[in-house]
Coordinates of C-alpha atoms in Angstrom, one line a residue:
M1 CA 91.4 79.6 308.0
K2 CA 89.9 76.3 309.1
K3 CA 86.9 76.8 306.7
T4 CA 89.3 77.6 303.9
K5 CA 91.3 74.3 304.5
I6 CA 88.0 72.4 304.7
V7 CA 86.9 73.9 301.4
F8 CA 90.2 73.1 299.7
A9 CA 90.2 69.6 301.1
S10 CA 86.6 69.0 299.8
L11 CA 87.6 70.3 296.3
A12 CA 90.6 68.0 296.3
L13 CA 88.5 65.0 297.2
L14 CA 85.9 65.8 294.6
A15 CA 88.6 66.1 292.0
A16 CA 90.1 62.8 292.9
L17 CA 86.7 61.1 292.7
S18 CA 85.9 62.6 289.4
I19 CA 89.1 61.4 287.8
G20 CA 88.5 57.8 288.9
S21 CA 91.1 55.0 289.4
L22 CA 92.9 52.9 286.9
P23 CA 91.9 49.3 286.3
T24 CA 94.7 46.8 286.6
Q25 CA 95.3 43.3 285.2
A26 CA 97.8 40.5 285.2
K27 CA 98.8 38.5 282.2
T28 CA 98.0 34.8 282.3
I29 CA 99.4 32.3 279.7
A30 CA 96.8 29.8 278.7
A31 CA 97.8 26.5 277.2
T32 CA 98.3 26.9 273.4
Q33 CA 95.9 25.0 271.3
D34 CA 97.2 23.0 268.3
S35 CA 95.3 22.1 265.1
S36 CA 97.0 18.7 264.7
D37 CA 95.1 15.5 265.4
T38 CA 97.3 14.7 268.4
T39 CA 95.7 17.6 270.2
M40 CA 92.5 16.5 272.0
P41 CA 89.6 19.0 271.2
T42 CA 89.2 19.7 274.9
S43 CA 87.0 22.4 276.4
T44 CA 88.2 24.9 278.9
E45 CA 84.7 25.6 279.9
N46 CA 85.2 23.5 283.2
S47 CA 88.5 25.1 284.2
S48 CA 88.6 25.5 287.9
Q49 CA 90.2 28.9 287.6
T50 CA 89.5 31.8 285.4
A51 CA 92.4 32.4 282.9
V52 CA 92.8 35.9 283.9
L53 CA 93.7 36.0 287.6
S54 CA 93.2 39.7 288.2
E55 CA 91.6 42.5 286.2
S56 CA 89.8 45.0 288.4
V57 CA 88.4 48.4 288.4
S58 CA 88.8 50.5 291.5
T59 CA 86.6 53.4 292.2
S60 CA 88.0 54.3 295.7
K61 CA 91.8 53.8 295.5
N62 CA 94.7 54.9 293.3
S63 CA 92.7 58.0 292.3
A64 CA 95.7 60.0 290.8
A65 CA 95.4 60.2 287.0
I66 CA 98.3 59.1 284.7
S67 CA 99.6 62.2 283.1
T68 CA 102.0 61.0 280.4
E69 CA 102.4 58.0 278.1
Q70 CA 105.7 57.1 279.7
T71 CA 104.2 56.7 283.2
T72 CA 104.5 53.1 284.5
T73 CA 102.9 51.4 287.4
T74 CA 104.9 49.6 290.0
T75 CA 102.3 47.5 291.8
T76 CA 102.8 43.8 291.1
N77 CA 99.2 43.4 289.9
Q78 CA 99.5 46.2 287.3
V79 CA 101.1 46.4 283.8
T80 CA 103.1 49.1 282.1
P81 CA 101.4 51.2 279.4
N82 CA 104.4 50.5 277.1
S83 CA 104.1 46.7 277.4
I84 CA 103.0 45.3 274.0
S85 CA 102.5 41.8 275.3
K86 CA 99.9 42.6 277.9
E87 CA 96.4 43.9 277.7
Q88 CA 96.5 47.7 278.4
V89 CA 93.4 48.4 280.3
M90 CA 93.8 52.2 280.8
P91 CA 97.1 53.5 279.3
Q92 CA 97.7 57.3 279.0
V93 CA 94.8 59.3 277.6
K94 CA 95.3 60.4 274.1
T95 CA 93.1 62.4 271.7
A96 CA 90.2 60.2 270.6
A97 CA 89.8 59.1 267.0
K98 CA 86.8 60.4 265.1
I99 CA 83.9 58.1 265.9
K100 CA 80.9 57.2 263.7
S101 CA 77.4 57.3 265.1
T102 CA 75.6 54.1 264.3
S103 CA 75.8 51.2 266.7
Q104 CA 77.1 49.0 263.8
Q105 CA 80.1 51.0 263.1
V106 CA 83.6 51.0 264.6
T107 CA 82.8 53.0 267.7
P108 CA 81.8 52.2 271.3
V109 CA 80.0 55.5 271.8
K110 CA 76.5 56.3 271.1
S111 CA 76.8 59.8 269.7
A112 CA 78.8 61.1 266.7
S113 CA 78.4 64.6 267.8
Q114 CA 80.8 64.1 270.7
K115 CA 84.2 62.5 271.0
P116 CA 84.2 59.5 273.3
A117 CA 84.6 60.4 276.9
V118 CA 87.9 59.3 278.3
A119 CA 87.0 57.2 281.3
S120 CA 87.7 53.9 282.9
P121 CA 85.3 51.0 282.6
V122 CA 83.0 51.0 285.6
K123 CA 83.2 47.2 286.1
A124 CA 85.4 44.3 285.0
K125 CA 84.9 40.6 285.7
G126 CA 86.9 37.5 284.7
A127 CA 85.3 35.3 282.0
N128 CA 86.1 32.0 280.2
F129 CA 84.0 31.5 277.1
Y130 CA 84.3 31.7 273.4
V131 CA 82.7 34.0 270.7
Q132 CA 82.5 34.2 267.0
I133 CA 82.9 37.5 265.2
T134 CA 79.7 38.1 263.4
N135 CA 80.0 41.8 262.3
K136 CA 82.7 43.2 260.1
N137 CA 82.3 46.8 260.9
Y138 CA 83.5 47.2 264.5
A139 CA 86.7 48.6 265.8
I140 CA 89.0 46.5 268.0
W141 CA 90.6 48.7 270.5
S142 CA 94.0 48.7 272.1
N143 CA 92.8 50.6 275.1
F144 CA 89.9 52.6 276.4
S145 CA 91.4 55.8 275.1
W146 CA 90.0 54.4 271.9
Q147 CA 93.2 53.8 270.1
Q148 CA 92.2 51.4 267.3
R149 CA 94.1 48.2 267.0
A150 CA 92.2 46.4 264.2
V151 CA 88.8 46.1 262.5
S152 CA 86.5 43.2 263.3
S153 CA 86.5 42.1 259.6
R154 CA 90.0 40.8 260.1
Y155 CA 88.5 38.1 262.4
Y156 CA 85.2 37.8 260.8
M157 CA 83.6 34.4 261.7
K158 CA 86.7 33.4 263.6
L159 CA 86.5 31.9 267.1
L160 CA 88.1 33.8 270.0
H161 CA 88.5 33.3 273.7
V162 CA 87.0 35.8 276.1
K163 CA 88.9 36.2 279.3
V164 CA 87.6 39.5 280.7
I165 CA 84.3 41.4 280.3
Y166 CA 84.3 45.2 280.8
T167 CA 81.0 47.0 281.3
H168 CA 81.8 50.6 280.2
Q169 CA 80.1 53.7 281.4
N170 CA 78.8 54.2 277.9
G171 CA 76.5 51.3 278.4
A172 CA 78.4 48.8 276.2
N173 CA 80.1 45.5 277.2
Y174 CA 83.6 45.0 275.8
Y175 CA 85.3 41.6 275.5
S176 CA 89.0 41.2 276.1
L177 CA 89.8 38.6 273.4
Y178 CA 92.6 36.1 272.8
N179 CA 93.4 33.7 269.9
N180 CA 94.2 30.1 270.0
Q181 CA 97.9 30.9 270.5
D182 CA 96.9 32.8 273.6
K183 CA 97.9 36.1 272.0
W184 CA 95.9 39.1 272.9
V185 CA 93.7 40.4 270.1
G186 CA 92.2 43.5 271.8
Y187 CA 88.9 44.9 273.2
L188 CA 85.8 44.5 271.1
N189 CA 82.1 45.5 271.6
A190 CA 80.2 42.4 272.6
A191 CA 77.5 43.4 270.0
A192 CA 79.8 42.3 267.3
T193 CA 80.0 38.7 268.5
K194 CA 78.0 35.5 269.1
T195 CA 78.7 33.2 272.0
T196 CA 79.6 29.7 270.8
P197 CA 81.0 26.5 272.3
I198 CA 84.7 25.8 272.0
Q199 CA 84.1 23.7 268.8
G200 CA 82.4 26.6 267.1
S201 CA 79.1 26.7 265.2
W202 CA 77.6 23.7 263.4
H203 CA 77.8 23.8 259.6
Q204 CA 75.6 21.4 257.7
I205 CA 76.9 19.6 254.7
Q206 CA 76.7 16.2 253.0
K207 CA 79.6 14.4 251.4
Y208 CA 81.4 11.0 251.5
V209 CA 84.8 10.2 252.7
T210 CA 87.2 7.4 253.4
I211 CA 89.9 7.3 256.2
S212 CA 93.3 8.4 255.1
Q213 CA 94.9 8.7 258.5
P214 CA 94.1 5.4 260.3
T215 CA 96.2 6.2 263.4
W216 CA 94.3 9.3 264.2
T217 CA 91.6 9.5 266.9
I218 CA 87.8 9.6 266.4
W219 CA 86.4 11.6 269.3
N220 CA 83.2 11.1 271.3
N221 CA 82.9 14.7 272.2
F222 CA 84.9 18.0 272.5
A223 CA 85.9 17.4 276.1
G224 CA 88.8 15.1 275.1
K225 CA 87.0 11.8 275.3
A226 CA 88.3 9.4 272.6
K227 CA 85.9 7.0 270.9
Y228 CA 88.3 4.7 268.9
K229 CA 91.1 4.9 266.3
A230 CA 90.2 5.8 262.8
A231 CA 91.6 2.4 261.6
T232 CA 88.2 1.0 262.8
L233 CA 86.6 2.6 259.7
S234 CA 89.4 1.8 257.2
D235 CA 88.3 0.7 253.7
R236 CA 84.7 2.0 254.3
V237 CA 82.9 5.0 252.9
V238 CA 81.2 7.1 255.6
K239 CA 79.0 10.1 255.3
V240 CA 79.8 13.6 256.6
T241 CA 76.7 15.4 257.7
G242 CA 78.4 18.6 259.0
Y243 CA 81.5 20.1 260.6
Y244 CA 82.8 22.3 263.3
T245 CA 85.7 24.8 263.0
H246 CA 87.2 24.4 266.4
F247 CA 89.0 27.1 268.5
N248 CA 92.2 25.1 268.1
G249 CA 92.1 25.8 264.4
A250 CA 91.1 22.3 263.1
T251 CA 87.9 21.4 261.4
Y252 CA 86.1 18.3 262.8
Y253 CA 83.7 16.2 260.7
S254 CA 80.6 14.5 262.2
L255 CA 80.6 11.0 260.7
Y256 CA 77.6 8.6 260.1
D257 CA 77.3 5.1 258.5
N258 CA 74.7 4.0 256.0
K259 CA 72.3 3.2 258.8
N260 CA 72.5 6.7 260.1
K261 CA 74.4 5.5 263.1
W262 CA 76.7 8.3 264.5
L263 CA 80.4 7.3 264.4
G264 CA 82.1 10.3 266.1
Y265 CA 84.1 13.4 265.3
L266 CA 87.3 13.2 263.2
N267 CA 89.8 15.9 262.1
A268 CA 89.0 16.7 258.5
G269 CA 92.8 16.2 257.7
G270 CA 92.3 12.5 258.4
V271 CA 89.9 11.8 255.5
K272 CA 89.8 11.7 251.7
E273 CA 86.6 12.9 249.9
V274 CA 85.2 10.3 247.5
A275 CA 82.0 9.5 245.6
A276 CA 79.3 7.5 247.3
Q277 CA 80.6 4.3 245.6
G278 CA 84.1 4.9 247.1
Y279 CA 87.3 4.3 245.0
Y280 CA 88.2 1.8 242.5
H281 CA 90.0 -1.5 243.5
N282 CA 91.7 -3.7 241.0
F283 CA 90.4 -7.2 241.0
N284 CA 90.8 -9.2 237.7
K285 CA 89.0 -12.3 238.5
Y286 CA 86.4 -14.2 236.5
V287 CA 82.9 -14.5 237.9
K288 CA 79.7 -16.3 237.0
I289 CA 76.2 -14.9 237.3
T290 CA 74.1 -16.6 240.1
K291 CA 71.2 -14.2 240.5
N292 CA 69.2 -12.2 238.0
W293 CA 69.8 -8.8 239.6
S294 CA 70.2 -5.5 237.7
V295 CA 73.3 -4.5 235.9
W296 CA 73.9 -0.8 236.3
R297 CA 75.2 1.8 233.8
N298 CA 76.4 4.2 236.7
F299 CA 76.0 4.8 240.4
N300 CA 73.0 7.0 239.8
W301 CA 71.3 3.5 239.3
Q302 CA 70.6 3.9 235.6
F303 CA 69.5 0.4 234.4
K304 CA 71.7 -1.2 231.8
S305 CA 70.7 -4.8 231.5
S306 CA 69.5 -7.8 233.4
A307 CA 72.2 -10.2 234.8
T308 CA 70.8 -13.2 232.8
S309 CA 71.3 -11.3 229.5
I310 CA 75.1 -11.3 230.0
A311 CA 75.4 -14.6 231.8
N312 CA 76.2 -17.0 229.0
Q313 CA 79.9 -16.0 228.5
P314 CA 83.1 -15.7 230.4
I315 CA 82.9 -12.5 232.5
L316 CA 85.9 -10.8 234.0
A317 CA 85.5 -8.5 237.0
K318 CA 88.4 -6.1 236.4
G319 CA 87.7 -4.1 239.6
Y320 CA 85.2 -3.3 242.3
Y321 CA 83.8 -0.5 244.4
K322 CA 82.8 -0.7 248.1
H323 CA 79.7 1.5 248.2
F324 CA 78.4 3.6 251.1
N325 CA 75.3 1.5 251.0
G326 CA 77.4 -1.5 252.2
A327 CA 77.4 -3.4 249.0
T328 CA 80.4 -4.3 246.7
Y329 CA 79.9 -3.7 243.0
Y330 CA 82.0 -5.4 240.3
S331 CA 82.9 -3.7 237.0
L332 CA 82.3 -6.5 234.3
Y333 CA 83.9 -7.1 230.9
N334 CA 83.5 -9.7 228.3
Q335 CA 86.4 -11.5 226.5
K336 CA 86.5 -8.8 223.8
G337 CA 87.2 -6.2 226.4
T338 CA 83.6 -4.7 226.1
W339 CA 82.4 -3.2 229.4
L340 CA 79.2 -4.8 230.5
G341 CA 78.3 -2.7 233.5
Y342 CA 78.2 -2.7 237.3
I343 CA 76.6 -5.5 239.4
N344 CA 76.3 -6.2 243.0
S345 CA 78.8 -8.9 243.9
G346 CA 76.0 -10.8 245.7
A347 CA 74.7 -11.8 242.3
T348 CA 77.9 -13.5 241.3
A349 CA 80.3 -16.2 242.4
I350 CA 84.1 -16.4 241.6
S351 CA 84.9 -18.9 238.9
A352 CA 87.9 -20.3 237.2
A353 CA 89.5 -18.5 234.2
P354 CA 88.0 -19.9 231.0
K355 CA 90.0 -22.4 229.1
P356 CA 91.1 -21.1 225.7
N357 CA 88.4 -21.8 223.1
K358 CA 89.4 -23.8 220.0
T359 CA 89.3 -20.5 218.1
I360 CA 89.7 -17.0 219.4
L361 CA 89.9 -14.2 216.9
L362 CA 89.6 -10.5 217.9
G363 CA 89.4 -9.1 214.4
V364 CA 92.0 -6.3 214.6
P365 CA 91.7 -4.1 211.4
F366 CA 94.5 -4.3 208.9
I367 CA 96.6 -1.2 208.0
S368 CA 99.3 -1.3 205.4
Q369 CA 102.7 0.1 206.1
G370 CA 103.3 0.6 202.4
N371 CA 106.9 1.2 201.5
T372 CA 107.8 2.5 204.9
M373 CA 109.8 0.9 207.6
L374 CA 107.0 1.6 210.1
C375 CA 106.0 -2.0 211.1
E376 CA 106.1 -1.0 214.8
G377 CA 103.9 2.0 214.3
T378 CA 101.5 0.3 211.9
S379 CA 101.0 -2.7 214.2
L380 CA 100.4 -0.2 217.1
L381 CA 97.9 1.8 215.2
Q382 CA 96.0 -1.4 214.1
A383 CA 95.7 -2.4 217.9
L384 CA 94.6 1.2 218.9
H385 CA 91.9 1.3 216.2
Y386 CA 90.6 -2.1 217.5
K387 CA 90.3 -0.4 220.9
K388 CA 88.5 2.5 219.3
I389 CA 91.4 4.8 220.0
A390 CA 93.1 7.3 217.6
T391 CA 90.5 6.3 214.9
N392 CA 90.8 9.7 213.4
Q393 CA 94.4 9.1 212.5
N394 CA 96.0 7.3 209.6
L395 CA 99.6 6.2 209.5
M396 CA 101.0 9.4 208.0
T397 CA 99.4 11.6 210.7
F398 CA 100.2 9.1 213.4
V399 CA 103.9 9.0 212.5
K400 CA 104.2 12.8 213.3
S401 CA 104.2 12.0 217.1
M402 CA 106.5 9.1 216.8
P403 CA 109.6 9.3 219.2
L404 CA 112.9 9.5 217.3
S405 CA 116.2 8.2 218.6
P406 CA 118.8 10.9 219.0
N407 CA 121.7 8.3 218.9
N408 CA 120.2 5.5 216.7
N409 CA 119.5 3.4 219.7
P410 CA 116.1 1.8 219.1
N411 CA 115.5 1.7 222.9
N412 CA 115.2 5.5 222.8
G413 CA 113.0 5.9 219.7
F414 CA 112.9 5.1 216.0
S415 CA 116.5 4.4 214.7
G416 CA 117.4 5.4 211.2
E417 CA 115.3 6.3 208.3
W418 CA 111.6 5.4 208.4
R419 CA 110.4 6.4 205.0
H420 CA 112.2 3.7 203.0
N421 CA 114.7 1.0 203.3
V422 CA 118.5 1.9 203.7
N423 CA 120.9 -1.0 203.2
G424 CA 123.4 -1.5 206.0
T425 CA 121.5 0.5 208.8
Y426 CA 119.3 -0.7 211.5
Q427 CA 115.7 0.7 211.1
G428 CA 113.2 0.3 213.9
M429 CA 112.4 0.7 217.5
N430 CA 111.9 -1.5 220.7
P431 CA 109.0 -1.7 223.2
S432 CA 109.8 1.2 225.5
P433 CA 109.3 4.1 223.0
V434 CA 106.4 2.3 221.4
V435 CA 104.6 2.3 224.8
K436 CA 105.3 6.0 225.2
W437 CA 104.0 6.7 221.7
G438 CA 100.7 4.8 222.2
N439 CA 100.0 6.3 225.6
Q440 CA 100.6 9.8 224.3
N441 CA 97.8 9.1 221.8
G442 CA 95.2 7.9 224.4
G443 CA 96.2 4.3 224.6
K444 CA 96.7 2.1 227.7
L445 CA 99.8 0.2 226.8
T446 CA 102.1 -1.9 229.0
N447 CA 105.5 -3.3 228.1
I448 CA 105.2 -7.0 228.8
S449 CA 108.5 -8.0 227.3
G450 CA 109.6 -11.5 228.6
A451 CA 106.0 -12.7 228.7
T452 CA 105.5 -16.4 227.9
I453 CA 103.2 -17.7 225.0
Q454 CA 100.6 -18.6 227.6
T455 CA 100.6 -15.0 228.9
L456 CA 100.0 -13.7 225.4
K457 CA 97.2 -16.2 224.9
G458 CA 95.6 -15.2 228.2
E459 CA 95.5 -11.5 227.1
I460 CA 94.1 -12.4 223.8
A461 CA 91.3 -14.3 225.7
K462 CA 90.6 -11.1 227.6
G463 CA 90.2 -9.1 224.4
N464 CA 93.5 -7.4 224.4
P465 CA 95.7 -7.4 221.2
V466 CA 99.5 -7.7 221.6
V467 CA 102.1 -6.0 219.4
T468 CA 104.8 -8.6 219.1
W469 CA 108.4 -8.5 217.8
V470 CA 109.1 -11.5 215.4
T471 CA 111.1 -12.0 212.2
Y472 CA 110.2 -11.0 208.7
A473 CA 108.1 -13.7 207.2
F474 CA 108.9 -15.7 210.3
A475 CA 112.3 -16.7 208.9
P476 CA 115.3 -17.7 211.1
A477 CA 116.7 -14.7 213.0
E478 CA 119.8 -12.9 211.6
H479 CA 121.8 -11.5 214.6
K480 CA 124.2 -8.6 214.5
R481 CA 125.9 -7.1 217.4
M482 CA 125.4 -3.3 217.8
F483 CA 126.6 -0.8 220.4
W484 CA 123.2 -1.0 222.1
G485 CA 123.0 -4.8 222.1
D486 CA 121.8 -7.7 219.9
A487 CA 120.1 -6.5 216.8
I488 CA 117.9 -8.9 214.8
W489 CA 118.6 -7.7 211.3
N490 CA 115.5 -9.2 209.8
R491 CA 113.3 -7.9 212.6
H492 CA 109.5 -7.5 212.0
V493 CA 106.6 -6.5 214.1
V494 CA 103.0 -7.7 213.9
T495 CA 99.7 -7.5 215.8
L496 CA 98.8 -10.8 217.5
D497 CA 94.9 -11.0 217.8
G498 CA 93.9 -14.7 217.8
Y499 CA 94.8 -18.3 218.2
K500 CA 93.4 -21.8 217.7
D501 CA 94.9 -25.3 218.0
G502 CA 98.3 -25.2 216.4
F503 CA 98.0 -21.7 214.9
Y504 CA 98.2 -18.0 215.8
H505 CA 96.4 -15.2 214.0
V506 CA 98.5 -12.1 213.3
V507 CA 97.7 -8.9 211.4
D508 CA 100.9 -8.3 209.5
P509 CA 101.3 -4.7 208.2
V510 CA 103.1 -6.1 205.1
F511 CA 101.3 -9.3 204.3
G512 CA 97.9 -8.7 205.9
P513 CA 96.0 -10.8 208.4
G514 CA 96.5 -14.5 208.4
W515 CA 97.0 -17.7 210.5
I516 CA 100.6 -18.6 211.2
A517 CA 101.8 -22.1 212.2
G518 CA 102.2 -22.3 215.9
K519 CA 105.8 -23.4 215.8
S520 CA 106.8 -20.7 213.4
F521 CA 105.3 -18.0 215.4
E522 CA 106.6 -19.2 218.8
T523 CA 110.2 -19.6 217.4
A524 CA 110.2 -16.1 215.9
Y525 CA 108.7 -14.6 219.1
N526 CA 111.0 -16.5 221.5
V527 CA 114.1 -15.0 219.9
S528 CA 113.7 -11.9 222.0
R529 CA 110.3 -12.1 223.7
L530 CA 109.5 -8.4 223.0
A531 CA 105.9 -7.5 223.4
V532 CA 103.5 -4.6 224.2
L533 CA 100.0 -5.1 225.5
V534 CA 97.2 -2.8 224.3
R535 CA 94.3 -2.7 226.8

């Protein structure tokens, strides 16, 4: 009888050892990473404690096998198989899914001829590093009963946090993975990953940027050490040589200046991509040439002319670019509005605006309005043709896009009949719809109503004709009160394109081009001071 008891006891012990024990783990909540700039791109590599406090595999205790999916553990250090928020190391055994054979497929087993053996990992150890998913064709498991949770393609090239490593009896290592919200992703064969630092892999690129978020921080490293505020680099073009896609979800650019000096790391959301020359700044100052440097056609450094070839004339720098190379380049125009090219500002000096010449005449082409009432549209088209705009249109095609007033208010569009004169009705339009009309046809128009005579002359000196509202044949104004305001019953519109001592040159769509006595023009214009600038 003693022998029999001994035999049964031995068999029971062997059965318990063959079943093995269940691994246990405790959930630990790691600090959630954030992709905003206010989150320092800190590393957790130097944490004094492993994020997972306890995940162990026992081979000598708790040898009883779990028999049903509903079975739960009661030990503090264990988790329930039904808990969806915790990693489940070894929940109830279920029938294994069909497994493919190659090592690159979604299977942790070596042979396709057998279903994977249901067994505990033989070893588990805490970890704290980061990996990138480099293979799309592996399964991510919910447990070691091989219940599939996802496919690695879902996280392809993403960065995940490894908290536990399991060395399985099938010979493979499995990582217990978490995302940057500290949510558990599942178990994945280590062969589908590549170990990377917390900032991810380096990606080499080259482009130019300017700072768009000056209050953000430029970092010295990914351990949370700040270098300075981005405002330090404001109004500069800097070069991006590459970037990291950090575990926190943000992309960080590595910035360099034009002398190849490293400036630091900055969240990509804090910059705006630009060309090497940066963005355009309005300037509108006159300059004189002081050095015979090259004038460039573009920023690919295509030569346009020498500086001395354009020097003997008033030159307007309408704008400038602050290039990555450290220089400022002016965009130059002559008095006729012709673009001269780009020049390094170091070859110029600011000068006073030129005094009006005795005679300035732009030479706006004449277009007849015929028997129509289209003095506004004809004067506008004359100015556009001078600027080489809408040159394929004549008055009859141009009028098709003219805005019409729905209520005979000339501030909303053309009021009344435009084809011929109708006694007793107001026929015409005011500056606002004229600006809209011209801009819709490719012009650059501005309503400058209220401008002084000196302002008009200044624009003519810059090469810009002005559509001006005067009176027919420059006769005294005939006022009539309308529901929309003061109507000048003998209103007329001409194109102002020149002046000289005591005279103004207009291109009149009825009478043609000619010089008008200064007092006559000024009196007629000052009745309402309505004007549209055509640049």
